[in-house]
Amino acid sequence: MKKIIKSFFIISSILMIQSCEKFLATKNSNKYAVPDKLQDLQALLDDESTMNTRRTAGISQILSDDGFLSPDRYQLVLEENRDLYLWKPFRSKHPNDWSLAYLPIYNANFCLDMIEDIPMTEHNKDSWRQVKGSAYFFRAYYHLNLLWAYCKAFDSETSERDRGIVLRLTSDFNEANRLSSVMEGYQQVILDALESARYLPDYSVNANRPSRAAAHALLARTYLSMRQYEEARAHAEQALALHPQLMDFSKPGDGINLNQTNRFTRFTKETIFYSSMSSSLGINSPASSFVDTTLFDSYEVEDLRKKAFFFKVGNYNRFYGSYSEAIGVLFSGLTSSEMYLIRAECRVRNGDVKGGMDDMRHLLLHRNVTVDENEITAIEALNFVLEERRKELVWRGIRWSDIKRLNKEGRNIVLRRKLLDHDVTLLPNSDQYEIALPEDLKEYIIK
Amino acid sequence: MKLFTKYLISLFLIIICSLNAIGQSSVIRGKVTDINGSSLSGVSILALKTRTGSVTGKDGTFSISLTLPDTLLITHTSYADQRLSITRLDTSWLVVMTPNTIAMEVVEINTGYQRVPVNMLNGSYTVIDSEKLGMSNSPNILERLNGLANGLTFQVGRKNDNPQSSTGITIRGYSTINGPLDPLIVVDNFVYEGDIENINPNDVESVTILKDAEATSVYGARGGNGVIVITLKKGVPGPTIRVDGTISSTWSSKSDLHYVPMMQHLDYIDMEEFLFRKGYFTKDLQDFSRTPVTPIVYLLNEREQGRISDEEYQAARAFYEATDLTGDYRKNLVSDPYHQQVGIRLSGGSTSNTWSLSGNIRNNRNSKDSRTKHHSFRFSHEWTFHPAIRIQTGGSYSYSATSQGGVTDLSTLYKVGNRQVVPYMSLFAPDGSDYGFSINYSRQYLDTVGSGLLKDWYYYPKKEREWTDQRSVTADLTAHVGTDITVLPGLKWTSMMQIQRQEKAHLTHYWEESYFVRNLSNQFAQINLSNGTVTHIVPEGGIYNKSVGQVYSASYRSHLHLNKAFFGHRVVGMVGAEFRSVDQGGDAWRYYGYKADPLSFRSMNYNTTYPRRPEGSGNPGGSPIPETTVRNRFVSLYGNFNYSYQDTYFLSGSLRNEASNLYGVKTNDRWNPLWSVGAGFDLKKGMLSNSTFLDMLKLKITYGYSGNVDLSRSALPVAVFQSPFNSDAGGLSYAKITTVNNPRLRWEKVGQTNYAAEFSMFGRRLEGSLAWYEKRGKDLYGPSEYDYTNWGGRGTVMMNIANMSGKGLDVQVRYQLIQSQKVRLATQIIYNHNVNRTTKYHATFNYHPYYSILSNAGVTITPVEGMIFYPIVAFSWAGLDDQGNPMVYHNGQATADYNQVIQDAETKGSETTPVRLIGSGIPLHFGAWSTDLQYRRFRLAVNFTYKLGYFFPRTSINYHALVDMGAGHPDYAQRWQKPGDELRTEVPSFVYPLPSSRRQSLYSSSDLLIEKADHVRLQYVRLTYDISGLRELGRGINRMELYASASDLGIIWRKNRLGLDPDYAYGEAPMKSLSMGLNIVF
């Protein structure tokens, strides 16, 4: 009896220890996973709430001259946040536009780090290229967005010295950060965007995912803001070759409904890549600010954008024309209309006035605006394109970078805020165009 | 299965046989001694069945005649009652009486793994027996510990983000900052993860609280916060079946609900009129805005637009000045809570077979008319079928069903859009009809949208109660089987297995009329204005939501247990292993167009996106969702020993190694070893053996450590996978990184030293224990600011940033003041002191550490080097200036310059911070005092608890909350309004447009609003009348008692003069309750 019990005990203990590791190897939950497979990485990039929605810098919109706050509304803004609206040194803490942008950059870097260990095979080729290309795209997209929001405009003479942003190129949590120059920033964006164009498929399943068209559109944007117009034209052309379609504002079938509060849906026919901007401090939201009156008056009566983009409230107008799911979610992504405008501008600047005006005619036809075919000078044509650019790309966070760029060419755009008791102005090429980094990061970032 | 059936059959046979045993009259002889072997005289002996009695003589011997088989009840006032089952005549019986003391009532302490003789333990523990547990009438066994358990305290409202921090109980303070705070709960040897309400307090034999490292390290990482071991009642051998019956009813008072600070109606209306004039609400009143506005703002706008006259406005305003929503709510929607229960327990058996069977029915209703029916059955059996082999089996089944109508929270009714507390809301409209609450959208929008083709879009709280049926059902089945095999004399092999299956279902039926259905239907109703037709995407009829979940757990344990005595040495020890697995899963789905009788439902298309009102597009949703399956696996190897020499010198030690399959933890790091050592010395048996007044004095010391694991300890980031619910956003499955990887994270380690003394003197009339402990925590997790350029997801991340120390004293003294035949008076005092301090905090902060505490005064642990946990800091209040601006002292001067004050408070390394430490936000001294008076058949027990040496912040008017969120405070009425007011009030003036929020924080974060929280609470009073032995009751009844008790009787002394309850300054305090009941034993 005793012997049997003893041996039983010994055997059972051995069995127990052996089965131990197997027992512990059970996966803990089917909701969580260490994302190390290709489809996991794709799932991270498909998280639109992290990668697309309310992500781009809302401060670019607040700082620009698209809109203004009524004196009453201005009073409601907290004292410490009024500084931003008045282009004064702005002290921000987490969360802010900086932290919002570095989250998708982290995901992108993480995917790039992880995909190193996943070999590309005949079987996984398409999804492998999609992940790699998307990751490069997102990294470039958000780095550019920060460069536009926080830094002075690109200038081949000063950008090597101008303060840039942090270029995060790894997901290693313990790697310290260094501020780069504006020049380094743009170089990295171009490098990443070119890389993404190599991998991305021509088209994506929806506009939350980048495509090759989006990569070229991003490059066109980048080169335009660097005033390298030939490269900008070339990439706009490539983007348009893949995505030429425009929405006709007079055709409800094209996804526009002028009778609804929401005039557009989230993915329009023109959307190449979807992103929307943060509702920074609420100052940029359609519920709080009004559209600049001169800007509003510049639209012709028959121009359908006047009806599609704006909504009259009292004496002023609010912006209602976001290409997104709700009025309050402000679209900031890439569209084919922007590409037509870039190509037109670059063509005109490079001497092809007719080609530029043809692009404009084609675009404006879809807005119910006819442009007569009279001969005009290159300067008139450029002024026309730039004015239309402002009218078409209103409230997309693009204007701030345009102001900086155009002031570099002597356009002398002076921004002005009228307050009850005094006016505040922002002079062209002022140092105030460089926005301070978040205050709570001072300790960490190496200058 | 066959074996099981056989076993069951034999079990029944045994029970039946023992019932029918027929015996004959015989004389039994024996001797009674104490544990030291000295004879005891005057001990009364009673044969329970034969009903004969005897008393021991001077030499401790007795003789008694009885009919076999019978049970002797052996009683003496100073010793614990003993029952002795008599089945044979051939022996002379030796009865060893154990002293009747707090620590000694239980001869062996159940540590959950083994029973260890009490004197061999070197650690600190508290045992609470069923009698004491019966004093309080809470249906929750843990709540019954309040005021009875030394070292245990209820930290009301103090929780961290960890999911295992739900009980609010701390044992000896804290040993972690962000890890789990709940103590581990063990029921009948196994870790209990179910709902604690499923344990019927009447089934509990005793609760043991293990506090120091000796006891807790054997439980591994989860034992770091202390262990509560619950032992359920087992069968008692006896010649007849013992029947315990209990019946009780508890009634609670309605909560007064006046805990939400609210502005006076008139002040609030005036304030809204003022803001309206200033154009504050313009943005909400624009045509496109759908934000709900308050009734007054709505009416003001109507008047301005010329839709109503000024007279109409004034009449409505007069109505709103006099409303009373809380009163209406109490009258119409609140019910009187009650709790009823009936229970019966049968037990019996012989020495080789004992069994117990109990059943219990509970009914209760809470103040929101939620009714719960709870049934439970429990069974246990122990069978010694061979002298060396014992088999234990047991099982329990409990079922509870709760049904509730759609009673909404009062706070929801006070809310209008983003206005949090609108004091003049009413259940009724001015004309007396039910007022329709506009929950999601504005009145203007609801009245015009859909041109009258939509369903009514208002919410009616009174009717909603009938229009929603919510039911939740829980069924819990537990079964266990265990064997004890004596391998060699003194060496036992114990194996145990337990399985538990819990199933839960939540069923909600929204009637067609309910707001839920109307709201969803209106959102997706497609109107064709040209012909006035409506297409309803949401099918007509009700909506039935159903979700089910299951938890299945299995535990297996096997260990060798040694209990050997030789030449004055004694060793008790064990070594073994435990496996545990917990699997959870569930599903949720929805039926549209549902009707219960006659049963009907309609199908829905989940894949199409429809235009949604007021904006966007989507799908009503409700397609079946499989819930996450969670599988937890734990393995542990453990061992311990307790050694004694001559019952005077003691040594002990324990070791445990454990592993789990928690995510992201690398295999090598899965094992986590923990250990403890201890020593003890009995002075009475050692050097003080000549002392006459001293009965026992033992000194003990233990040291050991435990740890804490966090999921975020991961080599790679962990992502959570989600399925799309918003088809608009692309409809792709996606993943989100919720916790970033930090390879540098280490486990938390907590060491504890415990010095304890236990004493008993004057013939055991004065007894007690005293323990001093020190905890040292290393590498504790804490939120640390970091360079969020690296991730951006959060402003802080978890790092090993803190070390802590905890110190404390646990004292428990019990004194039997009077001990006569008729009167017994005993009193017990518990005093606990506990203070936890952050000793090291190596994280980079951009601000002065005091500044980061300022905003969450005393609500979170907030580690700051050198500071206690839950610190409260504040500005020094200096009154108002002549413009009504708040002033605080800074650099010795009263100043209203808030920019300067805040800047100096923020600045890191500032020498002249205006912020000063006030004290602790949790009690540093706490305990209880209970008195038990017995006079003849009456018994009165009273229990007070106290908490001392801490502070709490009270609320006051916050103008930013008032303007931005519509949340007022009665202090508004006291505000500074004109020069000179600064002499009579401390409440700053209301300035509009709002100045910087810094002005407000000077007031809100000042010590003016910090109150002393010290208080004494009357926990319960209980009066019992013992009717046992009254002739009228008949012979069958052994014991019978009637009782009445009152619980949660509120504060009887407090230090703050404002009449605030420091523990419930922000919420609903437990309601006073009264119980009456009857306990009976056949």
Tab-separated table of C-alpha atoms in Angstrom, chain A residues 1-2 5-6 8-9 12 16-17 19-21 23-36 39-40 43-44 46-50 72-73 75-76 78-80 82 91-94 96 98-100 102-104 106-107 110 114 166 168 171-177 205-206 208-209 260-262 266-267 286-287 290 311 313 318 320 325-328 438-445, chain B residues 278-280 283 286-288 290 389 485 487-488 493 556 558 560 577 579-581 614-616 627-635 659-664 667 670-671 716-722 726 728-738 740-744 785-795 797 799 844-847 851 898-899 906 908 960 992-998:
chain	number	residue	atom	x	y	z
A	1	MET	CA	0.000	0.000	0.000
A	2	LYS	CA	2.661	2.477	1.079
A	5	ILE	CA	1.170	5.485	-2.818
A	6	LYS	CA	4.788	6.568	-2.843
A	8	PHE	CA	2.112	7.170	-7.480
A	9	PHE	CA	3.163	10.386	-5.835
A	12	SER	CA	2.418	12.273	-10.610
A	16	MET	CA	2.994	17.659	-13.181
A	17	ILE	CA	6.284	19.422	-13.758
A	19	SER	CA	2.966	19.536	-18.183
A	20	CYS	CA	3.758	22.815	-16.458
A	21	GLU	CA	5.361	24.620	-19.376
A	23	PHE	CA	0.020	24.678	-19.229
A	24	LEU	CA	1.661	28.103	-19.036
A	25	ALA	CA	2.044	28.411	-22.776
A	26	THR	CA	-1.717	28.927	-23.206
A	27	LYS	CA	-2.470	32.257	-24.808
A	28	ASN	CA	-3.888	34.609	-22.235
A	29	SER	CA	-6.524	36.380	-24.289
A	30	ASN	CA	-7.654	36.495	-27.875
A	31	LYS	CA	-8.169	40.225	-27.634
A	32	TYR	CA	-4.558	41.110	-26.928
A	33	ALA	CA	-1.501	40.165	-28.859
A	34	VAL	CA	2.042	41.239	-29.270
A	35	PRO	CA	1.722	42.614	-32.782
A	36	ASP	CA	4.502	40.826	-34.610
A	39	GLN	CA	-1.640	41.295	-40.422
A	40	ASP	CA	-1.180	42.698	-36.900
A	43	ALA	CA	-4.267	46.306	-38.196
A	44	LEU	CA	-2.233	48.929	-36.333
A	46	ASP	CA	-5.815	50.546	-40.051
A	47	ASP	CA	-6.692	52.083	-36.703
A	48	GLU	CA	-8.163	55.189	-38.230
A	49	SER	CA	-8.718	56.871	-34.863
A	50	THR	CA	-4.939	56.826	-34.373
A	72	ASP	CA	-17.821	87.640	-27.320
A	73	ARG	CA	-16.380	84.314	-28.290
A	75	GLN	CA	-13.790	86.379	-24.151
A	76	LEU	CA	-14.733	82.746	-23.626
A	78	LEU	CA	-9.167	80.933	-21.477
A	79	GLU	CA	-6.573	83.611	-20.871
A	80	GLU	CA	-3.673	81.203	-21.334
A	82	ARG	CA	-5.594	83.413	-26.164
A	91	ARG	CA	2.850	77.403	-23.589
A	92	SER	CA	1.266	74.023	-24.169
A	93	LYS	CA	1.323	70.779	-22.214
A	94	HIS	CA	0.293	67.219	-23.012
A	96	ASN	CA	-1.329	68.819	-27.741
A	98	TRP	CA	2.742	67.514	-30.926
A	99	SER	CA	1.691	64.430	-28.949
A	100	LEU	CA	-1.154	63.766	-31.379
A	102	TYR	CA	3.883	61.433	-32.653
A	103	LEU	CA	1.439	58.630	-31.923
A	104	PRO	CA	0.927	57.684	-35.617
A	106	TYR	CA	5.294	55.697	-33.330
A	107	ASN	CA	2.987	53.177	-35.005
A	110	PHE	CA	7.005	50.231	-34.911
A	114	MET	CA	8.980	44.847	-36.873
A	166	VAL	CA	12.242	65.910	-33.701
A	168	ARG	CA	11.578	60.073	-34.789
A	171	SER	CA	10.159	52.845	-31.929
A	172	ASP	CA	12.795	52.226	-29.244
A	173	PHE	CA	11.213	53.778	-26.222
A	174	ASN	CA	14.498	54.555	-24.537
A	175	GLU	CA	16.138	56.435	-27.377
A	176	ALA	CA	16.529	60.142	-26.605
A	177	ASN	CA	15.423	62.856	-28.986
A	205	VAL	CA	-9.318	49.836	-50.313
A	206	ASN	CA	-10.326	53.140	-48.789
A	208	ASN	CA	-7.790	55.880	-44.708
A	209	ARG	CA	-5.051	53.740	-46.188
A	260	GLN	CA	-28.095	68.746	-45.727
A	261	THR	CA	-26.221	70.116	-42.753
A	262	ASN	CA	-23.399	67.815	-43.718
A	266	ARG	CA	-16.322	61.094	-45.186
A	267	PHE	CA	-14.804	59.757	-48.380
A	286	PRO	CA	-16.880	75.841	-37.028
A	287	ALA	CA	-18.969	76.338	-33.894
A	290	PHE	CA	-16.383	82.828	-38.360
A	311	PHE	CA	-23.521	78.654	-43.538
A	313	VAL	CA	-25.201	82.747	-38.867
A	318	ARG	CA	-19.400	79.596	-40.538
A	320	TYR	CA	-19.566	73.853	-43.053
A	325	GLU	CA	-18.285	62.607	-41.330
A	326	ALA	CA	-19.387	65.665	-39.349
A	327	ILE	CA	-19.143	69.430	-39.577
A	328	GLY	CA	-16.985	69.565	-36.493
A	438	PRO	CA	5.474	72.068	-25.791
A	439	GLU	CA	6.674	73.367	-22.477
A	440	ASP	CA	6.717	69.997	-20.745
A	441	LEU	CA	9.244	68.597	-23.228
A	442	LYS	CA	11.950	71.183	-22.589
A	443	GLU	CA	13.660	68.852	-20.132
A	444	TYR	CA	14.044	66.017	-22.576
A	445	ILE	CA	14.755	67.198	-26.077
B	278	LYS	CA	-23.969	88.410	-22.078
B	279	GLY	CA	-24.537	86.201	-25.090
B	280	TYR	CA	-22.989	83.135	-23.490
B	283	LYS	CA	-23.609	79.385	-29.666
B	286	GLN	CA	-28.015	78.983	-33.134
B	287	ASP	CA	-30.259	77.235	-35.597
B	288	PHE	CA	-27.782	74.537	-36.427
B	290	ARG	CA	-28.587	70.799	-31.320
B	389	ILE	CA	-7.760	7.684	4.282
B	485	ILE	CA	-3.923	9.886	2.928
B	487	VAL	CA	1.419	7.816	4.227
B	488	LEU	CA	3.470	7.400	7.405
B	493	TRP	CA	-0.622	13.427	1.450
B	556	TYR	CA	-5.794	21.357	-8.357
B	558	SER	CA	-1.398	18.365	-4.000
B	560	LEU	CA	2.678	16.501	1.598
B	577	ALA	CA	2.153	22.395	-5.896
B	579	PHE	CA	-2.366	24.560	-10.657
B	580	ARG	CA	-5.095	26.978	-11.435
B	581	SER	CA	-6.848	27.899	-14.609
B	614	PRO	CA	-29.005	64.540	-37.138
B	615	GLU	CA	-25.816	63.921	-39.077
B	616	GLY	CA	-23.539	61.285	-40.472
B	627	GLU	CA	-16.626	38.474	-26.403
B	628	THR	CA	-12.982	38.094	-25.646
B	629	THR	CA	-11.901	34.752	-24.337
B	630	VAL	CA	-9.504	35.124	-21.457
B	631	ARG	CA	-7.499	32.176	-20.233
B	632	ASN	CA	-5.379	32.618	-17.151
B	633	ARG	CA	-3.013	29.914	-16.016
B	634	PHE	CA	-1.165	29.854	-12.749
B	635	VAL	CA	1.282	27.319	-11.373
B	659	ALA	CA	4.381	31.422	-12.662
B	660	SER	CA	1.572	32.568	-14.904
B	661	ASN	CA	0.831	33.022	-18.575
B	662	LEU	CA	0.316	36.776	-18.308
B	663	TYR	CA	0.888	38.532	-21.555
B	664	GLY	CA	4.208	39.737	-22.769
B	667	THR	CA	9.161	32.654	-20.191
B	670	ARG	CA	7.470	33.887	-15.450
B	671	TRP	CA	8.776	32.436	-12.203
B	716	LEU	CA	7.084	44.172	-26.859
B	717	PRO	CA	4.092	46.464	-26.901
B	718	VAL	CA	0.771	44.753	-26.389
B	719	ALA	CA	-2.003	45.640	-28.780
B	720	VAL	CA	-5.709	45.248	-28.344
B	721	PHE	CA	-7.594	44.033	-31.404
B	722	GLN	CA	-10.933	45.491	-32.273
B	726	ASN	CA	-18.213	52.409	-37.656
B	728	ASP	CA	-18.089	54.970	-42.236
B	729	ALA	CA	-14.487	54.796	-41.196
B	730	GLY	CA	-13.572	52.074	-43.605
B	731	GLY	CA	-14.885	48.953	-41.903
B	732	LEU	CA	-11.485	47.346	-41.407
B	733	SER	CA	-10.498	45.430	-38.294
B	734	TYR	CA	-7.857	47.324	-36.438
B	735	ALA	CA	-5.486	47.162	-33.517
B	736	LYS	CA	-4.381	49.726	-30.987
B	737	ILE	CA	-1.287	49.757	-28.850
B	738	THR	CA	-2.583	50.443	-25.386
B	740	VAL	CA	3.932	50.848	-24.772
B	741	ASN	CA	6.828	48.478	-24.309
B	742	ASN	CA	9.395	49.344	-21.724
B	743	PRO	CA	12.023	46.629	-21.431
B	744	ARG	CA	13.485	48.315	-18.378
B	785	GLU	CA	6.365	62.159	-17.122
B	786	TYR	CA	8.464	61.341	-20.136
B	787	ASP	CA	9.310	62.554	-23.580
B	788	TYR	CA	6.008	61.873	-25.275
B	789	THR	CA	7.670	62.499	-28.612
B	790	ASN	CA	8.531	58.810	-28.254
B	791	TRP	CA	4.941	57.651	-28.242
B	792	GLY	CA	2.381	60.402	-27.757
B	793	GLY	CA	-0.342	58.074	-26.485
B	794	ARG	CA	-0.230	59.273	-22.903
B	795	GLY	CA	1.230	62.135	-20.913
B	797	VAL	CA	4.015	56.164	-18.543
B	799	MET	CA	8.062	53.141	-14.651
B	844	THR	CA	11.758	63.593	-13.944
B	845	PHE	CA	9.101	66.147	-13.319
B	846	ASN	CA	8.751	69.454	-15.048
B	847	TYR	CA	7.001	70.993	-12.098
B	851	TYR	CA	2.122	71.458	-7.593
B	898	TYR	CA	-2.477	84.622	-8.995
B	899	ASN	CA	-0.059	84.544	-11.918
B	906	GLU	CA	4.810	75.361	-10.570
B	908	LYS	CA	10.591	73.091	-10.216
B	960	HIS	CA	-15.360	77.866	-14.112
B	992	TYR	CA	-17.516	87.604	-15.943
B	993	PRO	CA	-15.976	87.112	-18.480
B	994	LEU	CA	-14.101	84.544	-16.460
B	995	PRO	CA	-10.600	85.573	-15.486
B	996	SER	CA	-7.796	83.026	-15.626
B	997	SER	CA	-8.530	79.678	-14.045
B	998	ARG	CA	-5.567	80.487	-11.815
